[in-house]
CSV table of C-alpha atoms in Angstrom, one decimal:
chain,number,residue,atom,x,y,z
A,1,LYS,CA,-12.3,-20.0,-15.1
A,2,LYS,CA,-11.5,-17.5,-17.9
A,3,HIS,CA,-11.9,-14.6,-15.5
A,4,LYS,CA,-9.4,-16.2,-13.0
A,5,ALA,CA,-6.9,-16.8,-15.8
A,6,ALA,CA,-7.3,-13.2,-17.0
A,7,MET,CA,-7.0,-11.9,-13.5
A,8,LEU,CA,-3.8,-13.9,-12.9
A,9,GLU,CA,-2.2,-12.5,-16.0
A,10,PHE,CA,-3.2,-9.0,-15.3
A,11,THR,CA,-2.0,-9.3,-11.7
A,12,LYS,CA,1.4,-10.6,-12.8
A,13,THR,CA,1.8,-7.6,-15.2
A,14,VAL,CA,0.9,-5.1,-12.5
A,15,TRP,CA,3.2,-6.7,-9.9
A,16,LEU,CA,6.1,-6.7,-12.3
A,17,GLN,CA,5.7,-2.9,-12.9
A,18,ASP,CA,7.3,-2.5,-9.4
A,19,SER,CA,8.5,-6.0,-8.4
A,20,THR,CA,10.3,-4.8,-5.3
A,21,THR,CA,7.2,-3.2,-3.7
A,22,SER,CA,4.9,-6.0,-4.9
A,23,LEU,CA,7.1,-8.7,-3.4
A,24,LYS,CA,7.4,-6.7,-0.1
A,25,ASN,CA,3.6,-6.5,0.0
A,26,LEU,CA,3.1,-10.2,-0.7
A,27,LEU,CA,5.6,-11.4,1.8
A,28,ARG,CA,3.6,-9.8,4.6
A,29,ASP,CA,1.3,-12.7,4.2
A,30,ASP,CA,2.6,-15.9,6.0
A,31,VAL,CA,0.9,-18.2,3.5
A,32,VAL,CA,2.5,-16.5,0.5
A,33,ALA,CA,5.9,-16.4,2.2
A,34,ALA,CA,5.6,-20.1,3.0
A,35,GLU,CA,4.8,-20.9,-0.7
A,36,MET,CA,7.9,-18.9,-1.8
A,37,LEU,CA,10.0,-20.8,0.7
A,38,VAL,CA,8.9,-24.1,-0.7
A,39,PHE,CA,9.6,-22.8,-4.2
A,40,LEU,CA,13.1,-21.7,-3.3
A,41,LYS,CA,13.9,-24.9,-1.2
A,42,ALA,CA,13.6,-26.9,-4.4
A,43,GLU,CA,16.5,-24.8,-5.8
A,44,TYR,CA,18.4,-24.8,-2.5
A,45,GLY,CA,18.1,-21.0,-2.5
A,46,GLU,CA,16.0,-20.3,0.5
A,47,ALA,CA,18.6,-18.6,2.7
A,48,GLN,CA,18.1,-15.1,1.3
A,49,LEU,CA,14.3,-15.3,1.9
A,50,GLU,CA,14.7,-16.8,5.4
A,51,PHE,CA,17.0,-13.9,6.3
A,52,TYR,CA,14.5,-11.3,4.9
A,53,LEU,CA,11.6,-12.8,6.8
A,54,GLU,CA,13.6,-12.9,10.0
A,55,SER,CA,14.6,-9.3,9.6
A,56,THR,CA,11.0,-8.2,9.1
A,57,ALA,CA,9.9,-10.2,12.1
A,58,LEU,CA,12.3,-8.1,14.2
A,59,GLU,CA,10.2,-5.0,13.3
A,60,ALA,CA,7.1,-6.4,14.9
A,61,MET,CA,8.8,-7.1,18.2
A,62,ALA,CA,8.4,-4.9,21.2
A,63,PRO,CA,11.5,-3.1,22.4
A,64,GLY,CA,13.4,-4.8,25.2
A,65,ALA,CA,15.9,-7.4,26.0
A,66,ASP,CA,14.2,-10.2,24.0
A,67,LYS,CA,14.3,-8.0,20.8
A,68,ASP,CA,17.9,-7.0,21.4
A,69,SER,CA,18.8,-10.7,21.8
A,70,ALA,CA,16.9,-11.6,18.6
A,71,ILE,CA,18.6,-8.8,16.7
A,72,LEU,CA,22.1,-10.0,17.7
A,73,GLU,CA,21.3,-13.6,16.8
A,74,VAL,CA,20.1,-12.6,13.3
A,75,TYR,CA,23.1,-10.4,12.9
A,76,ARG,CA,25.5,-13.1,14.0
A,77,ASN,CA,23.8,-15.8,11.8
A,78,HIS,CA,23.4,-13.9,8.6
A,79,ILE,CA,25.7,-10.9,8.6
A,80,VAL,CA,28.8,-12.1,10.4
A,81,ASN,CA,28.7,-15.9,9.8
A,82,GLY,CA,26.8,-15.5,6.5
A,83,GLY,CA,29.3,-13.0,5.2
A,84,GLY,CA,32.4,-14.8,6.5
A,85,THR,CA,33.6,-16.0,3.1
A,86,GLY,CA,33.0,-12.6,1.5
A,87,ILE,CA,33.8,-11.4,-2.0
A,88,GLY,CA,37.4,-12.2,-3.2
A,89,ALA,CA,37.9,-15.1,-0.7
A,90,GLN,CA,39.6,-17.2,-3.3
A,91,GLU,CA,42.4,-14.5,-3.7
A,92,ARG,CA,43.2,-14.2,0.0
A,93,THR,CA,46.4,-15.5,1.6
A,94,THR,CA,46.2,-17.3,4.9
A,95,GLY,CA,47.2,-14.0,6.7
A,96,THR,CA,44.5,-11.9,5.0
A,97,GLN,CA,41.9,-14.6,5.8
A,98,GLN,CA,42.9,-14.6,9.4
A,99,MET,CA,42.6,-10.8,9.5
A,100,TRP,CA,39.1,-11.0,7.8
A,101,ASP,CA,37.9,-13.5,10.4
A,102,MET,CA,39.3,-11.4,13.3
A,103,VAL,CA,37.5,-8.3,12.0
A,104,ASN,CA,34.2,-10.2,11.8
A,105,GLN,CA,34.7,-11.7,15.3
A,106,GLN,CA,35.5,-8.3,16.7
A,107,ASP,CA,32.4,-6.8,15.0
A,108,GLU,CA,30.2,-9.4,16.5
A,109,VAL,CA,31.6,-8.8,20.0
A,110,TYR,CA,31.4,-5.0,20.0
A,111,VAL,CA,28.3,-4.3,17.9
A,112,ASP,CA,25.3,-2.8,19.7
A,113,PRO,CA,21.7,-3.8,18.9
A,114,ASN,CA,20.9,-0.5,17.2
A,115,THR,CA,23.9,-0.7,14.9
A,116,ALA,CA,23.2,-4.4,14.2
A,117,LEU,CA,19.5,-3.6,13.4
A,118,ARG,CA,20.6,-0.9,11.0
A,119,LYS,CA,23.0,-3.3,9.2
A,120,ILE,CA,20.3,-6.0,9.1
A,121,GLY,CA,17.9,-3.5,7.5
A,122,GLU,CA,20.4,-2.5,4.9
A,123,GLU,CA,21.2,-6.1,4.0
A,124,ALA,CA,17.4,-7.0,4.0
A,125,ASP,CA,16.7,-4.2,1.5
A,126,VAL,CA,19.5,-5.6,-0.8
A,127,ALA,CA,18.1,-9.1,-0.4
A,128,LEU,CA,14.6,-8.0,-1.3
A,129,ARG,CA,15.8,-6.2,-4.4
A,130,MET,CA,17.8,-9.2,-5.5
A,131,MET,CA,14.8,-11.5,-5.0
A,132,ALA,CA,12.5,-9.1,-6.8
A,133,PHE,CA,14.8,-9.1,-9.8
A,134,ASP,CA,15.6,-12.8,-10.0
A,135,VAL,CA,13.3,-15.0,-7.9
A,136,PHE,CA,10.0,-13.2,-8.2
A,137,PRO,CA,9.5,-13.4,-12.0
A,138,ARG,CA,10.2,-17.1,-11.9
A,139,PHE,CA,7.9,-17.6,-8.9
A,140,LEU,CA,5.0,-15.9,-10.8
A,141,LYS,CA,5.3,-18.6,-13.4
A,142,SER,CA,5.3,-21.5,-11.0
A,143,LYS,CA,2.4,-23.7,-9.8
A,144,HIS,CA,2.6,-22.0,-6.4
A,145,MET,CA,0.7,-19.1,-7.8
A,146,THR,CA,-2.6,-21.1,-7.6
A,147,VAL,CA,-2.2,-21.1,-3.8
A,148,VAL,CA,-1.1,-17.5,-3.7
A,149,MET,CA,-4.1,-16.2,-5.7
A,150,GLN,CA,-6.5,-18.3,-3.7
A,151,ARG,CA,-5.0,-16.9,-0.5
A,152,LEU,CA,-5.3,-13.3,-1.7
A,153,ARG,CA,-9.0,-13.8,-2.6
A,154,GLU,CA,-9.7,-15.2,0.9
A,155,SER,CA,-7.7,-12.7,2.9
A,156,GLY,CA,-8.6,-9.4,1.0
A,157,ASN,CA,-9.6,-6.2,2.8
A,158,SER,CA,-13.0,-7.0,4.4
A,159,ASN,CA,-13.9,-3.4,4.8
A,160,GLY,CA,-13.2,-2.5,1.2
A,161,ALA,CA,-14.9,-5.7,0.0
A,162,ASP,CA,-18.0,-4.9,2.0
A,163,GLN,CA,-18.3,-1.5,0.4
A,164,VAL,CA,-17.9,-2.8,-3.1
A,165,GLN,CA,-20.3,-5.7,-2.4
A,166,SER,CA,-22.9,-3.2,-1.2
A,167,ALA,CA,-22.5,-1.1,-4.4
A,168,VAL,CA,-22.8,-4.3,-6.5
A,169,ASN,CA,-26.0,-5.3,-4.7
A,170,GLU,CA,-27.6,-1.9,-5.2
A,171,ASN,CA,-26.9,-1.9,-8.9
A,172,LYS,CA,-27.2,-5.6,-9.6
A,173,ASN,CA,-29.7,-5.2,-12.4
A,174,MET,CA,-27.4,-2.9,-14.3
A,175,LEU,CA,-24.3,-5.2,-14.1
A,176,PRO,CA,-23.3,-8.3,-16.0
A,177,LYS,CA,-24.2,-11.5,-14.2
A,178,ASP,CA,-20.5,-12.4,-13.4
A,179,ALA,CA,-19.5,-8.8,-12.3
A,180,ASP,CA,-20.0,-9.7,-8.6
A,181,ASP,CA,-17.2,-12.4,-8.5
A,182,TRP,CA,-14.9,-10.4,-10.8
A,183,ILE,CA,-15.0,-7.2,-8.8
A,184,ASN,CA,-14.6,-9.0,-5.5
A,185,ASN,CA,-11.6,-10.9,-6.8
A,186,PHE,CA,-10.1,-7.7,-8.2
A,187,VAL,CA,-10.5,-5.9,-4.8
A,188,SER,CA,-8.9,-8.7,-2.9
A,189,ILE,CA,-5.8,-8.8,-5.2
A,190,ALA,CA,-5.6,-5.0,-5.6
A,191,GLU,CA,-4.5,-4.9,-1.9
A,192,THR,CA,-1.1,-6.0,-3.1
A,193,PHE,CA,-0.7,-3.8,-6.2
A,194,PRO,CA,2.1,-1.3,-6.2
A,195,ALA,CA,-0.1,1.2,-8.0
A,196,CYS,CA,-3.0,3.4,-6.7
A,197,ILE,CA,-6.3,1.7,-7.3
A,198,VAL,CA,-9.7,3.4,-7.0
A,199,ILE,CA,-13.2,2.1,-7.6
A,200,SER,CA,-16.0,4.6,-7.9
A,201,ASP,CA,-19.8,4.1,-8.0
A,202,MET,CA,-20.8,5.8,-11.3
A,203,CYS,CA,-24.5,5.2,-10.5
A,204,ILE,CA,-24.4,7.7,-7.6
A,205,PRO,CA,-24.2,11.5,-8.4
A,206,GLY,CA,-20.6,12.6,-7.9
A,207,ALA,CA,-19.3,9.1,-8.5
A,208,PRO,CA,-18.0,8.6,-4.9
A,209,MET,CA,-15.1,6.3,-4.2
A,210,ILE,CA,-16.2,3.0,-2.7
A,211,TYR,CA,-12.7,1.3,-2.6
A,212,VAL,CA,-9.1,2.4,-2.5
A,213,ASN,CA,-6.1,0.1,-2.0
A,214,PRO,CA,-3.3,0.6,0.5
A,215,GLU,CA,-0.9,2.1,-2.1
A,216,PHE,CA,-3.5,4.9,-2.7
A,217,CYS,CA,-3.5,5.5,1.1
A,218,ARG,CA,0.3,5.5,1.3
A,219,THR,CA,0.6,7.9,-1.7
A,220,THR,CA,-2.2,10.4,-0.7
A,221,GLY,CA,-2.0,10.2,3.1
A,222,TYR,CA,-5.7,9.5,3.3
A,223,SER,CA,-7.1,6.5,5.2
A,224,GLN,CA,-9.6,4.1,3.6
A,225,GLN,CA,-12.3,5.4,5.9
A,226,GLU,CA,-11.6,9.0,4.7
């Protein structure tokens, strides 16, 4: 229990070092995204997250008519209609409001899927940064983190976990009794860290790396197998 609490506090600290990247990594998991939606719905503030999740879902779709249709629907619902009131709406006259509405309607009619996708991506990046600054720190303090941490432990990188477990088994007599669970928990959660994480086996000459996280691969260009 103490290890879990310590791991949670350590994880929160690492995540907040780069909250935007951490949140982006976490939201790739459907269970984590669902927990954050529940958290935000209690505040009636889920629209931003729903838009971000819809925008990321577009990236996974195969090119074609269905994707183009989905792009335009997201664009219409969140960019055109969602931005219809706009900044400074309270200072507009009837005439300027009509002009604003006309521009939005024309944009919707003439926009092509590629342009719409670019605008969606730009707005999604803004939404992510805003959530990372405001929502994410509060989410980390909520009761939803119990579900998130359990999910991360269950869905960690199986290949990396297997390599670490093998090293633990080979050196079991030299390790504390509770090292097994702690290391496996750490590996599962390190998958989401916005910092390079490397675990080496110091019991083997040359101290070979037995685990690296995705951020290490992204930064160095090496795959986990390499």
